[in-house]
C-alpha atoms as an extended CHARMM CRD file, in Angstrom:
* protein
*
       112  EXT
         1         1  GLY       CA            -76.8330000000       15.1520000000       -9.5090000000  PROA      1               0.0000000000
         2         2  PHE       CA            -78.2390000000       11.9930000000       -8.0350000000  PROA      2               0.0000000000
         3         3  PHE       CA            -81.6130000000       10.3590000000       -8.5670000000  PROA      3               0.0000000000
         4         4  TRP       CA            -83.8010000000        8.5730000000       -6.0240000000  PROA      4               0.0000000000
         5         5  PRO       CA            -83.0950000000        7.0220000000       -3.5340000000  PROA      5               0.0000000000
         6         6  VAL       CA            -80.2620000000        9.5010000000       -2.8500000000  PROA      6               0.0000000000
         7         7  ALA       CA            -81.1000000000       13.1840000000       -2.3700000000  PROA      7               0.0000000000
         8         8  ASN       CA            -78.6290000000       15.8300000000       -3.5160000000  PROA      8               0.0000000000
         9         9  ALA       CA            -76.9660000000       18.2170000000       -1.0370000000  PROA      9               0.0000000000
        10        10  PRO       CA            -78.0970000000       20.2050000000        0.9130000000  PROA      10              0.0000000000
        11        11  LYS       CA            -80.7800000000       17.5950000000        1.7220000000  PROA      11              0.0000000000
        12        12  LEU       CA            -79.7070000000       14.9840000000        4.2720000000  PROA      12              0.0000000000
        13        13  ASN       CA            -79.9130000000       11.2460000000        3.5460000000  PROA      13              0.0000000000
        14        14  VAL       CA            -80.3440000000        8.9090000000        6.5200000000  PROA      14              0.0000000000
        15        15  ALA       CA            -78.8860000000        5.4200000000        6.1230000000  PROA      15              0.0000000000
        16        16  ASN       CA            -77.6200000000        2.4280000000        8.0670000000  PROA      16              0.0000000000
        17        17  ALA       CA            -73.8470000000        1.9740000000        8.0810000000  PROA      17              0.0000000000
        18        18  GLY       CA            -72.6340000000       -1.2040000000        6.3960000000  PROA      18              0.0000000000
        19        19  ARG       CA            -75.3580000000       -1.1790000000        3.7240000000  PROA      19              0.0000000000
        20        20  ASN       CA            -75.1030000000       -0.7510000000       -0.0210000000  PROA      20              0.0000000000
        21        21  ILE       CA            -76.4310000000        2.5940000000       -1.2020000000  PROA      21              0.0000000000
        22        22  PRO       CA            -77.3200000000        2.7630000000       -4.9110000000  PROA      22              0.0000000000
        23        23  LEU       CA            -75.9850000000        5.9620000000       -6.4770000000  PROA      23              0.0000000000
        24        24  MET       CA            -78.0240000000        6.6560000000       -9.6130000000  PROA      24              0.0000000000
        25        25  PHE       CA            -77.0520000000        9.4070000000      -12.0520000000  PROA      25              0.0000000000
        26        26  ARG       CA            -77.1750000000       10.3740000000      -15.7190000000  PROA      26              0.0000000000
        27        27  VAL       CA            -74.2900000000       11.5370000000      -17.8990000000  PROA      27              0.0000000000
        28        28  THR       CA            -74.7140000000       13.5070000000      -21.1320000000  PROA      28              0.0000000000
        29        29  ASP       CA            -72.2990000000       15.4450000000      -23.3190000000  PROA      29              0.0000000000
        30        30  SER       CA            -72.5590000000       19.2040000000      -23.9800000000  PROA      30              0.0000000000
        31        31  ASN       CA            -75.2120000000       18.5410000000      -26.6470000000  PROA      31              0.0000000000
        32        32  GLY       CA            -77.3810000000       16.4780000000      -24.2830000000  PROA      32              0.0000000000
        33        33  THR       CA            -76.4400000000       13.2000000000      -25.9610000000  PROA      33              0.0000000000
        34        34  PRO       CA            -76.2470000000       10.2940000000      -23.4820000000  PROA      34              0.0000000000
        35        35  VAL       CA            -72.7090000000        9.1150000000      -22.6540000000  PROA      35              0.0000000000
        36        36  LYS       CA            -72.6100000000        5.3320000000      -23.0880000000  PROA      36              0.0000000000
        37        37  ASN       CA            -68.9490000000        4.6270000000      -22.4140000000  PROA      37              0.0000000000
        38        38  LEU       CA            -68.2070000000        5.9710000000      -18.9410000000  PROA      38              0.0000000000
        39        39  SER       CA            -65.4340000000        3.6680000000      -17.7970000000  PROA      39              0.0000000000
        40        40  SER       CA            -64.5910000000        4.9050000000      -14.3100000000  PROA      40              0.0000000000
        41        41  ILE       CA            -65.6700000000        7.1210000000      -11.4410000000  PROA      41              0.0000000000
        42        42  GLU       CA            -64.1220000000        8.2670000000       -8.1750000000  PROA      42              0.0000000000
        43        43  VAL       CA            -66.0220000000        8.3490000000       -4.8830000000  PROA      43              0.0000000000
        44        44  THR       CA            -64.5890000000       10.3790000000       -2.0040000000  PROA      44              0.0000000000
        45        45  VAL       CA            -66.0700000000       10.5760000000        1.4910000000  PROA      45              0.0000000000
        46        46  THR       CA            -65.2680000000       13.2900000000        4.0200000000  PROA      46              0.0000000000
        47        47  SER       CA            -66.4740000000       14.0550000000        7.5410000000  PROA      47              0.0000000000
        48        48  PRO       CA            -68.3220000000       17.3610000000        7.9690000000  PROA      48              0.0000000000
        49        49  ASP       CA            -69.0180000000       18.9320000000       11.3670000000  PROA      49              0.0000000000
        50        50  CYS       CA            -71.7000000000       16.8040000000       12.9820000000  PROA      50              0.0000000000
        51        51  SER       CA            -73.1180000000       16.4200000000       16.4750000000  PROA      51              0.0000000000
        52        52  LEU       CA            -72.9900000000       12.6260000000       16.0740000000  PROA      52              0.0000000000
        53        53  GLY       CA            -69.1910000000       12.5780000000       16.1860000000  PROA      53              0.0000000000
        54        54  LEU       CA            -66.3560000000       11.6930000000       13.8390000000  PROA      54              0.0000000000
        55        55  THR       CA            -65.3200000000        8.3590000000       12.3730000000  PROA      55              0.0000000000
        56        56  PRO       CA            -62.4070000000        7.5990000000       10.0380000000  PROA      56              0.0000000000
        57        57  ASP       CA            -63.1410000000        8.1370000000        6.3500000000  PROA      57              0.0000000000
        58        58  ALA       CA            -62.6410000000        5.2040000000        4.0060000000  PROA      58              0.0000000000
        59        59  PRO       CA            -60.0940000000        5.6850000000        1.1990000000  PROA      59              0.0000000000
        60        60  LYS       CA            -61.2090000000        6.9200000000       -2.1970000000  PROA      60              0.0000000000
        61        61  GLU       CA            -62.9900000000        4.3370000000       -4.2690000000  PROA      61              0.0000000000
        62        62  ASN       CA            -61.9960000000        4.1810000000       -7.9100000000  PROA      62              0.0000000000
        63        63  THR       CA            -64.0810000000        2.0360000000      -10.2010000000  PROA      63              0.0000000000
        64        64  SER       CA            -63.3900000000        0.5870000000      -13.5870000000  PROA      64              0.0000000000
        65        65  GLY       CA            -64.6770000000       -2.2760000000      -15.6530000000  PROA      65              0.0000000000
        66        66  ASN       CA            -67.2170000000       -4.4250000000      -13.8310000000  PROA      66              0.0000000000
        67        67  SER       CA            -66.3400000000       -3.2200000000      -10.3330000000  PROA      67              0.0000000000
        68        68  GLY       CA            -69.8320000000       -2.0040000000       -9.4870000000  PROA      68              0.0000000000
        69        69  LEU       CA            -70.4300000000        0.7050000000      -12.0740000000  PROA      69              0.0000000000
        70        70  LYS       CA            -73.3610000000       -0.3900000000      -14.2260000000  PROA      70              0.0000000000
        71        71  TYR       CA            -74.6870000000        1.2580000000      -17.3920000000  PROA      71              0.0000000000
        72        72  LEU       CA            -78.4970000000        1.2180000000      -17.4210000000  PROA      72              0.0000000000
        73        73  GLY       CA            -79.0400000000        2.7670000000      -20.8650000000  PROA      73              0.0000000000
        74        74  ASN       CA            -79.7610000000        6.2770000000      -22.2160000000  PROA      74              0.0000000000
        75        75  GLY       CA            -76.8620000000        7.7650000000      -20.2110000000  PROA      75              0.0000000000
        76        76  TYR       CA            -78.1070000000        6.4210000000      -16.8390000000  PROA      76              0.0000000000
        77        77  TYR       CA            -75.6650000000        4.6960000000      -14.4900000000  PROA      77              0.0000000000
        78        78  ARG       CA            -75.7680000000        3.0080000000      -11.0910000000  PROA      78              0.0000000000
        79        79  PHE       CA            -72.9410000000        2.4720000000       -8.6350000000  PROA      79              0.0000000000
        80        80  ASN       CA            -73.5780000000        0.5030000000       -5.4410000000  PROA      80              0.0000000000
        81        81  TRP       CA            -71.6570000000        2.2720000000       -2.6940000000  PROA      81              0.0000000000
        82        82  LYS       CA            -70.8030000000       -0.2380000000        0.0560000000  PROA      82              0.0000000000
        83        83  THR       CA            -70.6640000000        1.8120000000        3.2440000000  PROA      83              0.0000000000
        84        84  PRO       CA            -68.3720000000        0.6460000000        6.0490000000  PROA      84              0.0000000000
        85        85  LYS       CA            -69.9840000000       -0.3760000000        9.3530000000  PROA      85              0.0000000000
        86        86  THR       CA            -67.5290000000        2.0060000000       11.0220000000  PROA      86              0.0000000000
        87        87  TYR       CA            -69.6140000000        4.9270000000        9.6960000000  PROA      87              0.0000000000
        88        88  ALA       CA            -72.2860000000        4.1980000000       12.3450000000  PROA      88              0.0000000000
        89        89  HSD       CA            -73.3190000000        7.2640000000       14.3600000000  PROA      89              0.0000000000
        90        90  SER       CA            -71.5730000000        9.7670000000       12.0770000000  PROA      90              0.0000000000
        91        91  CYS       CA            -72.2110000000       12.1630000000        9.2150000000  PROA      91              0.0000000000
        92        92  LYS       CA            -70.4620000000       11.9660000000        5.8420000000  PROA      92              0.0000000000
        93        93  THR       CA            -70.2560000000       14.0040000000        2.6620000000  PROA      93              0.0000000000
        94        94  LEU       CA            -70.0510000000       11.8460000000       -0.4610000000  PROA      94              0.0000000000
        95        95  ILE       CA            -68.4170000000       13.3850000000       -3.5390000000  PROA      95              0.0000000000
        96        96  LEU       CA            -68.8150000000       11.6900000000       -6.9100000000  PROA      96              0.0000000000
        97        97  ASP       CA            -66.2770000000       12.6360000000       -9.6000000000  PROA      97              0.0000000000
        98        98  LEU       CA            -66.8970000000       11.4950000000      -13.1630000000  PROA      98              0.0000000000
        99        99  GLY       CA            -63.7570000000       13.1920000000      -14.4630000000  PROA      99              0.0000000000
       100       100  ASP       CA            -65.7250000000       16.0740000000      -15.9630000000  PROA      100             0.0000000000
       101       101  GLY       CA            -64.7800000000       18.7180000000      -13.3890000000  PROA      101             0.0000000000
       102       102  ILE       CA            -68.2260000000       18.6720000000      -11.7420000000  PROA      102             0.0000000000
       103       103  GLU       CA            -68.5110000000       17.3700000000       -8.1850000000  PROA      103             0.0000000000
       104       104  ARG       CA            -71.8260000000       15.7660000000       -7.3040000000  PROA      104             0.0000000000
       105       105  THR       CA            -72.3850000000       15.7410000000       -3.5430000000  PROA      105             0.0000000000
       106       106  ALA       CA            -74.7390000000       14.0480000000       -1.1290000000  PROA      106             0.0000000000
       107       107  LEU       CA            -74.9130000000       14.3640000000        2.6620000000  PROA      107             0.0000000000
       108       108  PHE       CA            -75.4560000000       11.2940000000        4.8520000000  PROA      108             0.0000000000
       109       109  LYS       CA            -76.2970000000       10.6590000000        8.4890000000  PROA      109             0.0000000000
       110       110  PHE       CA            -75.5370000000        7.0750000000        9.4740000000  PROA      110             0.0000000000
       111       111  THR       CA            -77.6860000000        5.8400000000       12.3200000000  PROA      111             0.0000000000
       112       112  ARG       CA            -76.1680000000        2.4380000000       13.0120000000  PROA      112             0.0000000000
C-alpha cells in the first residue's frame, strides 16, 4: 500500500486539484528483500460514484527512467503524481500497478 501522506482505500484523501501528490510505497520480493531496480509503474485514475460530480479521467501514466519515479533506498520509492486542475470538485480512484499483479488503490476527493 501507500505510506503517508496518502491513505490507502477505503480511507478518503482530500486534495487540491492541480497539485503534486507524493505517492510513497515499498517494494520487496517474496523473501522480504527490498527491490532496488523497479524501472516503471503504471498509474490509472477512474471516477467512482460521487456527489461532487464527474470530470474526465486523465490517460494512464506510465513511468520509466527519470520520469518522476525515485528510489529512496531499502525498497522505498516515491512518485510525484501531478493531478490535473480539471479534477476540481470530483472524486477519483487512483490505482498503482507495479507489474506484480497487485493493485494498490487510494481514494481522492478534490476540492478545488
